[in-house]
Amino acid sequence: MERTTSTIPGAAVRETASGVFFMAFFGTLWAYTGVMGLQGWGVTLLLVTVIIGIALFIGGVSLIRASRELKNQVSKADLKREKSKRFWFNIIFAAEGLAIVITIAVCNSTRHSELIPLIIAIIVGVHFLPLAHLFQVRLYYFTGTLLCLLAIMTLLFVPEKVTLGEYQINAFMSVVGFGSALILWGTGLAIWLLGKRLLGVAQNKQANSYIPR
């Protein structure tokens, strides 16, 4: 995993915290999709998914709180880069949202609603590829590829419905839901560790700057 640091250590750490929040929220959302696919069989898993999401969220908050102690050395070049990043992130995010809306409409109109979670997982996976380049986080290439492979493998090798006792499980929703959740939560944990590393480096540099020469 690679991440370029700017001359704004506080902003760099907060950027990783934003990534943790993103993974925590959407990972939990995908886990909820997985629980829905169980058709009432695994409702207790919902509590576990919420706890995991909250734990990641708390990790992101800890990064933001710690970053407040860092100096922010803002240059015009830094501001320009950050503005460009925000612009392209909004474009990518909007394109993802539009693609998801179109997917839901087309699948419902063609009576193939069972494909919705699979196609959305592919869309989410693809959207990570430009983000990897935009934020210089190689991990996102891995995340995006895994999400796409998960959806494709589920379509090829997993039956749409599975009967377990008296419950009929929507296997597409459950496999893609829980699988995507694990991928995003794992990515969130890795980003949190990256943020901790950036924080440590920035704190050491800041401490060394106070040492009399």
mmCIF file of C-alpha atoms in Angstrom:
data_model
loop_
_atom_site.group_PDB
_atom_site.id
_atom_site.type_symbol
_atom_site.label_atom_id
_atom_site.label_comp_id
_atom_site.label_asym_id
_atom_site.label_seq_id
_atom_site.Cartn_x
_atom_site.Cartn_y
_atom_site.Cartn_z
ATOM 1 C CA MET A 1 0.000 0.000 0.000
ATOM 2 C CA GLU A 2 1.298 3.428 -0.898
ATOM 3 C CA ARG A 3 0.142 6.855 0.101
ATOM 4 C CA THR A 4 1.795 10.147 -0.744
ATOM 5 C CA THR A 5 1.953 12.651 2.103
ATOM 6 C CA SER A 6 1.654 16.358 1.465
ATOM 7 C CA THR A 7 3.091 19.196 3.514
ATOM 8 C CA ILE A 8 -0.190 19.263 5.449
ATOM 9 C CA PRO A 9 0.236 16.388 7.981
ATOM 10 C CA GLY A 10 -2.986 17.233 9.804
ATOM 11 C CA ALA A 11 -4.972 17.226 6.559
ATOM 12 C CA ALA A 12 -3.311 13.981 5.442
ATOM 13 C CA VAL A 13 -4.361 12.222 8.648
ATOM 14 C CA ARG A 14 -7.888 13.621 8.418
ATOM 15 C CA GLU A 15 -8.107 12.370 4.845
ATOM 16 C CA THR A 16 -7.420 8.821 6.045
ATOM 17 C CA ALA A 17 -10.042 9.296 8.778
ATOM 18 C CA SER A 18 -12.582 10.210 6.102
ATOM 19 C CA GLY A 19 -11.720 6.958 4.336
ATOM 20 C CA VAL A 20 -12.324 5.027 7.558
ATOM 21 C CA PHE A 21 -15.748 6.682 7.977
ATOM 22 C CA PHE A 22 -16.624 5.829 4.378
ATOM 23 C CA MET A 23 -15.686 2.160 4.801
ATOM 24 C CA ALA A 24 -17.429 1.903 8.171
ATOM 25 C CA PHE A 25 -20.716 3.288 6.864
ATOM 26 C CA PHE A 26 -20.892 1.494 3.534
ATOM 27 C CA GLY A 27 -19.472 -1.729 4.959
ATOM 28 C CA THR A 28 -22.280 -1.753 7.519
ATOM 29 C CA LEU A 29 -24.802 -0.938 4.779
ATOM 30 C CA TRP A 30 -23.617 -3.940 2.768
ATOM 31 C CA ALA A 31 -23.785 -6.127 5.869
ATOM 32 C CA TYR A 32 -27.388 -5.003 6.335
ATOM 33 C CA THR A 33 -28.031 -6.137 2.752
ATOM 34 C CA GLY A 34 -26.601 -9.516 3.704
ATOM 35 C CA VAL A 35 -28.881 -9.726 6.730
ATOM 36 C CA MET A 36 -31.901 -8.867 4.557
ATOM 37 C CA GLY A 37 -30.958 -11.723 2.249
ATOM 38 C CA LEU A 38 -31.224 -14.156 5.159
ATOM 39 C CA GLN A 39 -34.981 -13.457 5.216
ATOM 40 C CA GLY A 40 -35.254 -13.206 8.999
ATOM 41 C CA TRP A 41 -32.894 -16.086 9.836
ATOM 42 C CA GLY A 42 -29.882 -14.062 10.968
ATOM 43 C CA VAL A 43 -31.361 -10.912 12.488
ATOM 44 C CA THR A 44 -28.991 -11.180 15.469
ATOM 45 C CA LEU A 45 -26.101 -10.614 13.053
ATOM 46 C CA LEU A 46 -27.368 -7.078 12.595
ATOM 47 C CA LEU A 47 -26.135 -6.173 16.079
ATOM 48 C CA VAL A 48 -22.684 -7.546 15.264
ATOM 49 C CA THR A 49 -22.495 -5.523 12.047
ATOM 50 C CA VAL A 50 -23.485 -2.329 13.862
ATOM 51 C CA ILE A 51 -20.824 -2.922 16.523
ATOM 52 C CA ILE A 52 -18.147 -3.388 13.852
ATOM 53 C CA GLY A 53 -19.259 -0.230 12.063
ATOM 54 C CA ILE A 54 -19.232 1.770 15.303
ATOM 55 C CA ALA A 55 -15.761 0.455 16.189
ATOM 56 C CA LEU A 56 -14.369 1.637 12.850
ATOM 57 C CA PHE A 57 -16.155 4.976 13.230
ATOM 58 C CA ILE A 58 -14.565 5.462 16.650
ATOM 59 C CA GLY A 59 -11.183 4.671 15.094
ATOM 60 C CA GLY A 60 -11.727 7.435 12.532
ATOM 61 C CA VAL A 61 -12.739 9.895 15.256
ATOM 62 C CA SER A 62 -9.543 9.083 17.188
ATOM 63 C CA LEU A 63 -7.471 9.989 14.122
ATOM 64 C CA ILE A 64 -9.243 13.332 13.732
ATOM 65 C CA ARG A 65 -8.818 14.198 17.403
ATOM 66 C CA ALA A 66 -5.112 13.352 17.313
ATOM 67 C CA SER A 67 -4.603 15.326 14.079
ATOM 68 C CA ARG A 68 -5.690 18.538 15.814
ATOM 69 C CA GLU A 69 -2.336 18.599 17.602
ATOM 70 C CA LEU A 70 -0.447 18.734 14.316
ATOM 71 C CA LYS A 71 0.639 21.876 12.557
ATOM 72 C CA ASN A 72 -0.984 22.657 9.217
ATOM 73 C CA GLN A 73 1.512 24.126 6.785
ATOM 74 C CA VAL A 74 -0.702 25.139 3.898
ATOM 75 C CA SER A 75 0.793 26.268 0.585
ATOM 76 C CA LYS A 76 -1.044 27.434 -2.510
ATOM 77 C CA ALA A 77 0.004 24.241 -4.292
ATOM 78 C CA ASP A 78 -1.435 22.143 -1.440
ATOM 79 C CA LEU A 79 -4.742 24.005 -1.559
ATOM 80 C CA LYS A 80 -4.953 23.589 -5.316
ATOM 81 C CA ARG A 81 -4.329 19.841 -5.077
ATOM 82 C CA GLU A 82 -6.901 19.404 -2.323
ATOM 83 C CA LYS A 83 -9.488 21.384 -4.282
ATOM 84 C CA SER A 84 -8.845 19.243 -7.356
ATOM 85 C CA LYS A 85 -9.168 16.072 -5.301
ATOM 86 C CA ARG A 86 -12.517 17.152 -3.869
ATOM 87 C CA PHE A 87 -13.784 18.061 -7.328
ATOM 88 C CA TRP A 88 -12.887 14.724 -8.904
ATOM 89 C CA PHE A 89 -14.083 12.773 -5.863
ATOM 90 C CA ASN A 90 -17.497 14.450 -6.217
ATOM 91 C CA ILE A 91 -17.559 13.620 -9.929
ATOM 92 C CA ILE A 92 -16.681 9.960 -9.319
ATOM 93 C CA PHE A 93 -19.166 9.660 -6.456
ATOM 94 C CA ALA A 94 -21.945 11.254 -8.520
ATOM 95 C CA ALA A 95 -21.225 8.935 -11.469
ATOM 96 C CA GLU A 96 -21.393 5.952 -9.122
ATOM 97 C CA GLY A 97 -24.729 7.106 -7.704
ATOM 98 C CA LEU A 98 -26.176 7.695 -11.169
ATOM 99 C CA ALA A 99 -25.029 4.260 -12.356
ATOM 100 C CA ILE A 100 -26.679 2.638 -9.320
ATOM 101 C CA VAL A 101 -29.972 4.474 -9.938
ATOM 102 C CA ILE A 102 -29.956 3.409 -13.599
ATOM 103 C CA THR A 103 -29.132 -0.182 -12.609
ATOM 104 C CA ILE A 104 -32.065 -0.391 -10.193
ATOM 105 C CA ALA A 105 -34.468 1.108 -12.742
ATOM 106 C CA VAL A 106 -33.341 -1.185 -15.588
ATOM 107 C CA CYS A 107 -33.288 -4.357 -13.467
ATOM 108 C CA ASN A 108 -36.755 -3.663 -12.068
ATOM 109 C CA SER A 109 -38.207 -2.827 -15.486
ATOM 110 C CA THR A 110 -36.757 -6.022 -17.012
ATOM 111 C CA ARG A 111 -37.846 -8.107 -13.993
ATOM 112 C CA HIS A 112 -34.297 -9.054 -13.027
ATOM 113 C CA SER A 113 -34.217 -7.427 -9.614
ATOM 114 C CA GLU A 114 -32.146 -10.348 -8.310
ATOM 115 C CA LEU A 115 -29.176 -8.922 -10.213
ATOM 116 C CA ILE A 116 -29.302 -5.544 -8.459
ATOM 117 C CA PRO A 117 -26.875 -6.327 -5.580
ATOM 118 C CA LEU A 118 -24.430 -8.018 -7.973
ATOM 119 C CA ILE A 119 -24.308 -5.131 -10.434
ATOM 120 C CA ILE A 120 -24.119 -2.544 -7.661
ATOM 121 C CA ALA A 121 -21.139 -4.406 -6.165
ATOM 122 C CA ILE A 122 -19.412 -4.216 -9.560
ATOM 123 C CA ILE A 123 -20.195 -0.491 -9.841
ATOM 124 C CA VAL A 124 -18.812 0.147 -6.352
ATOM 125 C CA GLY A 125 -15.751 -1.918 -7.183
ATOM 126 C CA VAL A 126 -15.088 -0.039 -10.420
ATOM 127 C CA HIS A 127 -15.449 3.329 -8.665
ATOM 128 C CA PHE A 128 -12.520 2.434 -6.397
ATOM 129 C CA LEU A 129 -10.125 2.262 -9.361
ATOM 130 C CA PRO A 130 -10.070 6.002 -10.160
ATOM 131 C CA LEU A 131 -10.088 6.736 -6.421
ATOM 132 C CA ALA A 132 -6.899 4.700 -6.062
ATOM 133 C CA HIS A 133 -5.191 6.975 -8.565
ATOM 134 C CA LEU A 134 -6.785 10.149 -7.202
ATOM 135 C CA PHE A 135 -5.724 9.568 -3.586
ATOM 136 C CA GLN A 136 -2.598 7.539 -4.399
ATOM 137 C CA VAL A 137 -3.788 4.586 -2.302
ATOM 138 C CA ARG A 138 -2.854 1.332 -4.017
ATOM 139 C CA LEU A 139 -5.041 -0.616 -1.601
ATOM 140 C CA TYR A 140 -8.104 0.726 -3.423
ATOM 141 C CA TYR A 141 -7.096 -1.170 -6.581
ATOM 142 C CA PHE A 142 -7.198 -4.356 -4.511
ATOM 143 C CA THR A 143 -10.516 -3.393 -2.897
ATOM 144 C CA GLY A 144 -12.166 -2.593 -6.211
ATOM 145 C CA THR A 145 -10.920 -5.772 -7.863
ATOM 146 C CA LEU A 146 -12.136 -7.936 -4.972
ATOM 147 C CA LEU A 147 -15.613 -6.403 -5.079
ATOM 148 C CA CYS A 148 -15.922 -7.029 -8.823
ATOM 149 C CA LEU A 149 -14.639 -10.601 -8.502
ATOM 150 C CA LEU A 150 -17.025 -11.277 -5.617
ATOM 151 C CA ALA A 151 -20.033 -10.247 -7.709
ATOM 152 C CA ILE A 152 -18.909 -12.186 -10.788
ATOM 153 C CA MET A 153 -18.089 -15.366 -8.842
ATOM 154 C CA THR A 154 -21.415 -15.159 -7.006
ATOM 155 C CA LEU A 155 -23.298 -14.885 -10.301
ATOM 156 C CA LEU A 156 -21.418 -17.843 -11.804
ATOM 157 C CA PHE A 157 -21.292 -20.260 -8.879
ATOM 158 C CA VAL A 158 -23.922 -19.323 -6.275
ATOM 159 C CA PRO A 159 -27.635 -20.148 -6.708
ATOM 160 C CA GLU A 160 -30.027 -17.244 -6.399
ATOM 161 C CA LYS A 161 -32.067 -18.917 -3.651
ATOM 162 C CA VAL A 162 -31.053 -21.429 -0.988
ATOM 163 C CA THR A 163 -33.410 -23.242 1.387
ATOM 164 C CA LEU A 164 -32.132 -23.623 4.950
ATOM 165 C CA GLY A 165 -34.656 -25.362 7.168
ATOM 166 C CA GLU A 166 -37.843 -23.330 7.066
ATOM 167 C CA TYR A 167 -36.066 -20.285 5.634
ATOM 168 C CA GLN A 168 -35.498 -19.462 1.987
ATOM 169 C CA ILE A 169 -32.338 -17.382 1.783
ATOM 170 C CA ASN A 170 -31.623 -14.916 -0.995
ATOM 171 C CA ALA A 171 -28.094 -16.140 -1.584
ATOM 172 C CA PHE A 172 -27.197 -13.356 -4.011
ATOM 173 C CA MET A 173 -27.967 -10.698 -1.411
ATOM 174 C CA SER A 174 -26.347 -12.539 1.485
ATOM 175 C CA VAL A 175 -23.124 -13.588 -0.231
ATOM 176 C CA VAL A 176 -22.523 -10.256 -1.942
ATOM 177 C CA GLY A 177 -23.734 -8.297 1.106
ATOM 178 C CA PHE A 178 -21.547 -9.983 3.709
ATOM 179 C CA GLY A 179 -18.643 -10.403 1.285
ATOM 180 C CA SER A 180 -18.650 -6.717 0.351
ATOM 181 C CA ALA A 181 -18.942 -5.758 4.009
ATOM 182 C CA LEU A 182 -15.851 -7.783 4.914
ATOM 183 C CA ILE A 183 -13.902 -6.272 2.019
ATOM 184 C CA LEU A 184 -14.838 -2.703 2.977
ATOM 185 C CA TRP A 185 -14.294 -3.261 6.696
ATOM 186 C CA GLY A 186 -10.900 -4.797 5.971
ATOM 187 C CA THR A 187 -10.052 -1.798 3.802
ATOM 188 C CA GLY A 188 -11.215 0.533 6.570
ATOM 189 C CA LEU A 189 -8.974 -1.212 9.095
ATOM 190 C CA ALA A 190 -6.002 -0.972 6.737
ATOM 191 C CA ILE A 191 -6.674 2.743 6.172
ATOM 192 C CA TRP A 192 -6.914 3.296 9.919
ATOM 193 C CA LEU A 193 -3.518 1.633 10.393
ATOM 194 C CA LEU A 194 -2.140 3.839 7.622
ATOM 195 C CA GLY A 195 -3.549 6.893 9.397
ATOM 196 C CA LYS A 196 -1.895 5.810 12.649
ATOM 197 C CA ARG A 197 1.414 5.464 10.810
ATOM 198 C CA LEU A 198 1.075 8.904 9.209
ATOM 199 C CA LEU A 199 0.141 10.345 12.596
ATOM 200 C CA GLY A 200 3.212 8.811 14.218
ATOM 201 C CA VAL A 201 5.530 10.130 11.508
ATOM 202 C CA ALA A 202 4.017 13.624 11.711
ATOM 203 C CA GLN A 203 4.212 13.682 15.521
ATOM 204 C CA ASN A 204 7.861 12.615 15.463
ATOM 205 C CA LYS A 205 8.741 15.316 12.941
ATOM 206 C CA GLN A 206 6.879 17.899 14.964
ATOM 207 C CA ALA A 207 8.594 16.828 18.188
ATOM 208 C CA ASN A 208 12.018 16.946 16.525
ATOM 209 C CA SER A 209 11.328 20.457 15.298
ATOM 210 C CA TYR A 210 11.142 21.615 18.928
ATOM 211 C CA ILE A 211 14.571 20.243 19.826
ATOM 212 C CA PRO A 212 17.096 23.102 20.171
ATOM 213 C CA ARG A 213 19.856 22.996 17.590
#
